[in-house]
């Protein structure tokens, strides 16, 4: 009498699933915020966050970084413009005094 038990079955692994894609607006927002025009990065970052909340795509970190960088660079640009206007005003007033 021989005991004919089948060999153990190896465990079955679930099939590999692709992770969700990155949101295009999130990547675009980060590029725009750093290299092109920071207010566009703020706008597209907000839109990307809305889309990500609906679709479940990846990239919320990129969108948040774009919004933060956009606000920081916009503030710096405004400060530089204000400084430039102040310096131009000082230069213009000192140029007319000597006449």
PDB file of C-alpha atoms in Angstrom:
ATOM      1  CA  UNK A   1       0.000   0.000   0.000  1.00  0.00           C
ATOM      2  CA  UNK A   2       1.699   3.136  -1.185  1.00  0.00           C
ATOM      3  CA  UNK A   3       0.468   6.516  -0.204  1.00  0.00           C
ATOM      4  CA  UNK A   4       0.106   8.577  -3.395  1.00  0.00           C
ATOM      5  CA  UNK A   5      -0.312  12.153  -2.183  1.00  0.00           C
ATOM      6  CA  UNK A   6       0.155  14.870  -4.775  1.00  0.00           C
ATOM      7  CA  UNK A   7       3.043  17.270  -4.282  1.00  0.00           C
ATOM      8  CA  UNK A   8       2.183  20.565  -2.580  1.00  0.00           C
ATOM      9  CA  UNK A   9       0.994  23.326  -4.875  1.00  0.00           C
ATOM     10  CA  UNK A  10       3.183  26.470  -4.830  1.00  0.00           C
ATOM     11  CA  UNK A  11       1.419  29.628  -3.693  1.00  0.00           C
ATOM     12  CA  UNK A  12      -0.268  31.638  -6.394  1.00  0.00           C
ATOM     13  CA  UNK A  13       0.773  35.266  -6.584  1.00  0.00           C
ATOM     14  CA  UNK A  14      -1.599  37.945  -7.818  1.00  0.00           C
ATOM     15  CA  UNK A  15      -0.765  39.361 -11.231  1.00  0.00           C
ATOM     16  CA  UNK A  16       1.417  42.460 -11.315  1.00  0.00           C
ATOM     17  CA  UNK A  17      -0.598  45.637 -11.586  1.00  0.00           C
ATOM     18  CA  UNK A  18       0.822  48.812 -13.041  1.00  0.00           C
ATOM     19  CA  UNK A  19       0.787  51.779 -10.643  1.00  0.00           C
ATOM     20  CA  UNK A  20      -1.418  54.675 -11.721  1.00  0.00           C
ATOM     21  CA  UNK A  21       0.114  57.211 -14.084  1.00  0.00           C
ATOM     22  CA  UNK A  22       1.371  60.619 -13.044  1.00  0.00           C
ATOM     23  CA  UNK A  23      -1.011  63.493 -13.620  1.00  0.00           C
ATOM     24  CA  UNK A  24       0.164  65.541 -16.598  1.00  0.00           C
ATOM     25  CA  UNK A  25      -0.960  68.822 -15.050  1.00  0.00           C
ATOM     26  CA  UNK A  26       1.125  68.122 -11.937  1.00  0.00           C
ATOM     27  CA  UNK A  27       4.311  67.714 -13.965  1.00  0.00           C
ATOM     28  CA  UNK A  28       3.428  70.703 -16.142  1.00  0.00           C
ATOM     29  CA  UNK A  29       2.719  72.823 -13.055  1.00  0.00           C
ATOM     30  CA  UNK A  30       6.115  72.081 -11.540  1.00  0.00           C
ATOM     31  CA  UNK A  31       7.936  72.915 -14.792  1.00  0.00           C
ATOM     32  CA  UNK A  32       5.947  76.130 -15.227  1.00  0.00           C
ATOM     33  CA  UNK A  33       6.462  77.201 -11.606  1.00  0.00           C
ATOM     34  CA  UNK A  34      10.232  76.770 -11.767  1.00  0.00           C
ATOM     35  CA  UNK A  35      11.182  77.692 -15.321  1.00  0.00           C
ATOM     36  CA  UNK A  36       8.455  79.726 -17.026  1.00  0.00           C
ATOM     37  CA  UNK A  37       5.945  81.771 -15.033  1.00  0.00           C
ATOM     38  CA  UNK A  38       5.236  80.998 -11.366  1.00  0.00           C
ATOM     39  CA  UNK A  39       1.555  82.099 -11.376  1.00  0.00           C
ATOM     40  CA  UNK A  40       0.890  79.509 -14.077  1.00  0.00           C
ATOM     41  CA  UNK A  41       2.450  76.902 -11.795  1.00  0.00           C
ATOM     42  CA  UNK A  42       0.057  77.953  -9.023  1.00  0.00           C
ATOM     43  CA  UNK A  43      -2.950  77.645 -11.325  1.00  0.00           C
ATOM     44  CA  UNK A  44      -1.997  74.309 -12.873  1.00  0.00           C
ATOM     45  CA  UNK A  45      -0.972  72.919  -9.478  1.00  0.00           C
ATOM     46  CA  UNK A  46      -4.445  73.635  -8.126  1.00  0.00           C
ATOM     47  CA  UNK A  47      -6.066  72.066 -11.181  1.00  0.00           C
ATOM     48  CA  UNK A  48      -3.826  69.010 -10.850  1.00  0.00           C
ATOM     49  CA  UNK A  49      -4.848  68.548  -7.209  1.00  0.00           C
ATOM     50  CA  UNK A  50      -8.507  68.629  -8.239  1.00  0.00           C
ATOM     51  CA  UNK A  51      -7.952  66.062 -10.987  1.00  0.00           C
ATOM     52  CA  UNK A  52      -5.909  63.785  -8.728  1.00  0.00           C
ATOM     53  CA  UNK A  53      -8.654  63.804  -6.115  1.00  0.00           C
ATOM     54  CA  UNK A  54     -11.133  62.589  -8.754  1.00  0.00           C
ATOM     55  CA  UNK A  55      -9.010  60.169 -10.806  1.00  0.00           C
ATOM     56  CA  UNK A  56      -6.624  58.775  -8.179  1.00  0.00           C
ATOM     57  CA  UNK A  57      -3.539  59.424 -10.289  1.00  0.00           C
ATOM     58  CA  UNK A  58      -0.106  60.005  -8.794  1.00  0.00           C
ATOM     59  CA  UNK A  59       1.594  63.397  -8.574  1.00  0.00           C
ATOM     60  CA  UNK A  60       0.006  65.221  -5.652  1.00  0.00           C
ATOM     61  CA  UNK A  61       3.524  65.916  -4.352  1.00  0.00           C
ATOM     62  CA  UNK A  62       4.465  67.582  -7.646  1.00  0.00           C
ATOM     63  CA  UNK A  63       1.296  69.676  -7.578  1.00  0.00           C
ATOM     64  CA  UNK A  64       1.889  70.790  -3.990  1.00  0.00           C
ATOM     65  CA  UNK A  65       5.522  71.628  -4.733  1.00  0.00           C
ATOM     66  CA  UNK A  66       4.439  73.634  -7.776  1.00  0.00           C
ATOM     67  CA  UNK A  67       1.963  75.669  -5.723  1.00  0.00           C
ATOM     68  CA  UNK A  68       4.508  76.386  -2.966  1.00  0.00           C
ATOM     69  CA  UNK A  69       7.337  77.220  -5.370  1.00  0.00           C
ATOM     70  CA  UNK A  70       4.955  79.317  -7.452  1.00  0.00           C
ATOM     71  CA  UNK A  71       3.932  81.425  -4.456  1.00  0.00           C
ATOM     72  CA  UNK A  72       7.519  81.836  -3.237  1.00  0.00           C
ATOM     73  CA  UNK A  73       8.842  82.878  -6.648  1.00  0.00           C
ATOM     74  CA  UNK A  74       5.869  85.176  -7.265  1.00  0.00           C
ATOM     75  CA  UNK A  75       6.585  86.903  -3.957  1.00  0.00           C
ATOM     76  CA  UNK A  76      10.248  87.256  -4.872  1.00  0.00           C
ATOM     77  CA  UNK A  77       9.367  88.673  -8.290  1.00  0.00           C
ATOM     78  CA  UNK A  78       7.015  91.218  -6.721  1.00  0.00           C
ATOM     79  CA  UNK A  79       9.693  92.205  -4.206  1.00  0.00           C
ATOM     80  CA  UNK A  80      12.263  92.610  -6.973  1.00  0.00           C
ATOM     81  CA  UNK A  81       9.888  94.744  -9.050  1.00  0.00           C
ATOM     82  CA  UNK A  82       9.142  96.923  -6.023  1.00  0.00           C
ATOM     83  CA  UNK A  83      12.876  97.299  -5.330  1.00  0.00           C
ATOM     84  CA  UNK A  84      13.525  98.146  -8.973  1.00  0.00           C
ATOM     85  CA  UNK A  85      10.758 100.789  -8.945  1.00  0.00           C
ATOM     86  CA  UNK A  86      12.144 102.286  -5.728  1.00  0.00           C
ATOM     87  CA  UNK A  87      15.654 102.442  -7.145  1.00  0.00           C
ATOM     88  CA  UNK A  88      14.378 103.966 -10.400  1.00  0.00           C
ATOM     89  CA  UNK A  89      12.452 106.566  -8.407  1.00  0.00           C
ATOM     90  CA  UNK A  90      15.518 107.436  -6.339  1.00  0.00           C
ATOM     91  CA  UNK A  91      17.648 107.678  -9.468  1.00  0.00           C
ATOM     92  CA  UNK A  92      15.080 109.839 -11.273  1.00  0.00           C
ATOM     93  CA  UNK A  93      14.691 112.193  -8.325  1.00  0.00           C
ATOM     94  CA  UNK A  94      18.442 112.580  -7.864  1.00  0.00           C
ATOM     95  CA  UNK A  95      18.925 113.216 -11.594  1.00  0.00           C
ATOM     96  CA  UNK A  96      16.453 116.135 -11.604  1.00  0.00           C
ATOM     97  CA  UNK A  97      17.884 117.743  -8.446  1.00  0.00           C
ATOM     98  CA  UNK A  98      21.247 118.494 -10.057  1.00  0.00           C
ATOM     99  CA  UNK A  99      19.755 120.489 -12.948  1.00  0.00           C
TER     100      UNK A  99
END
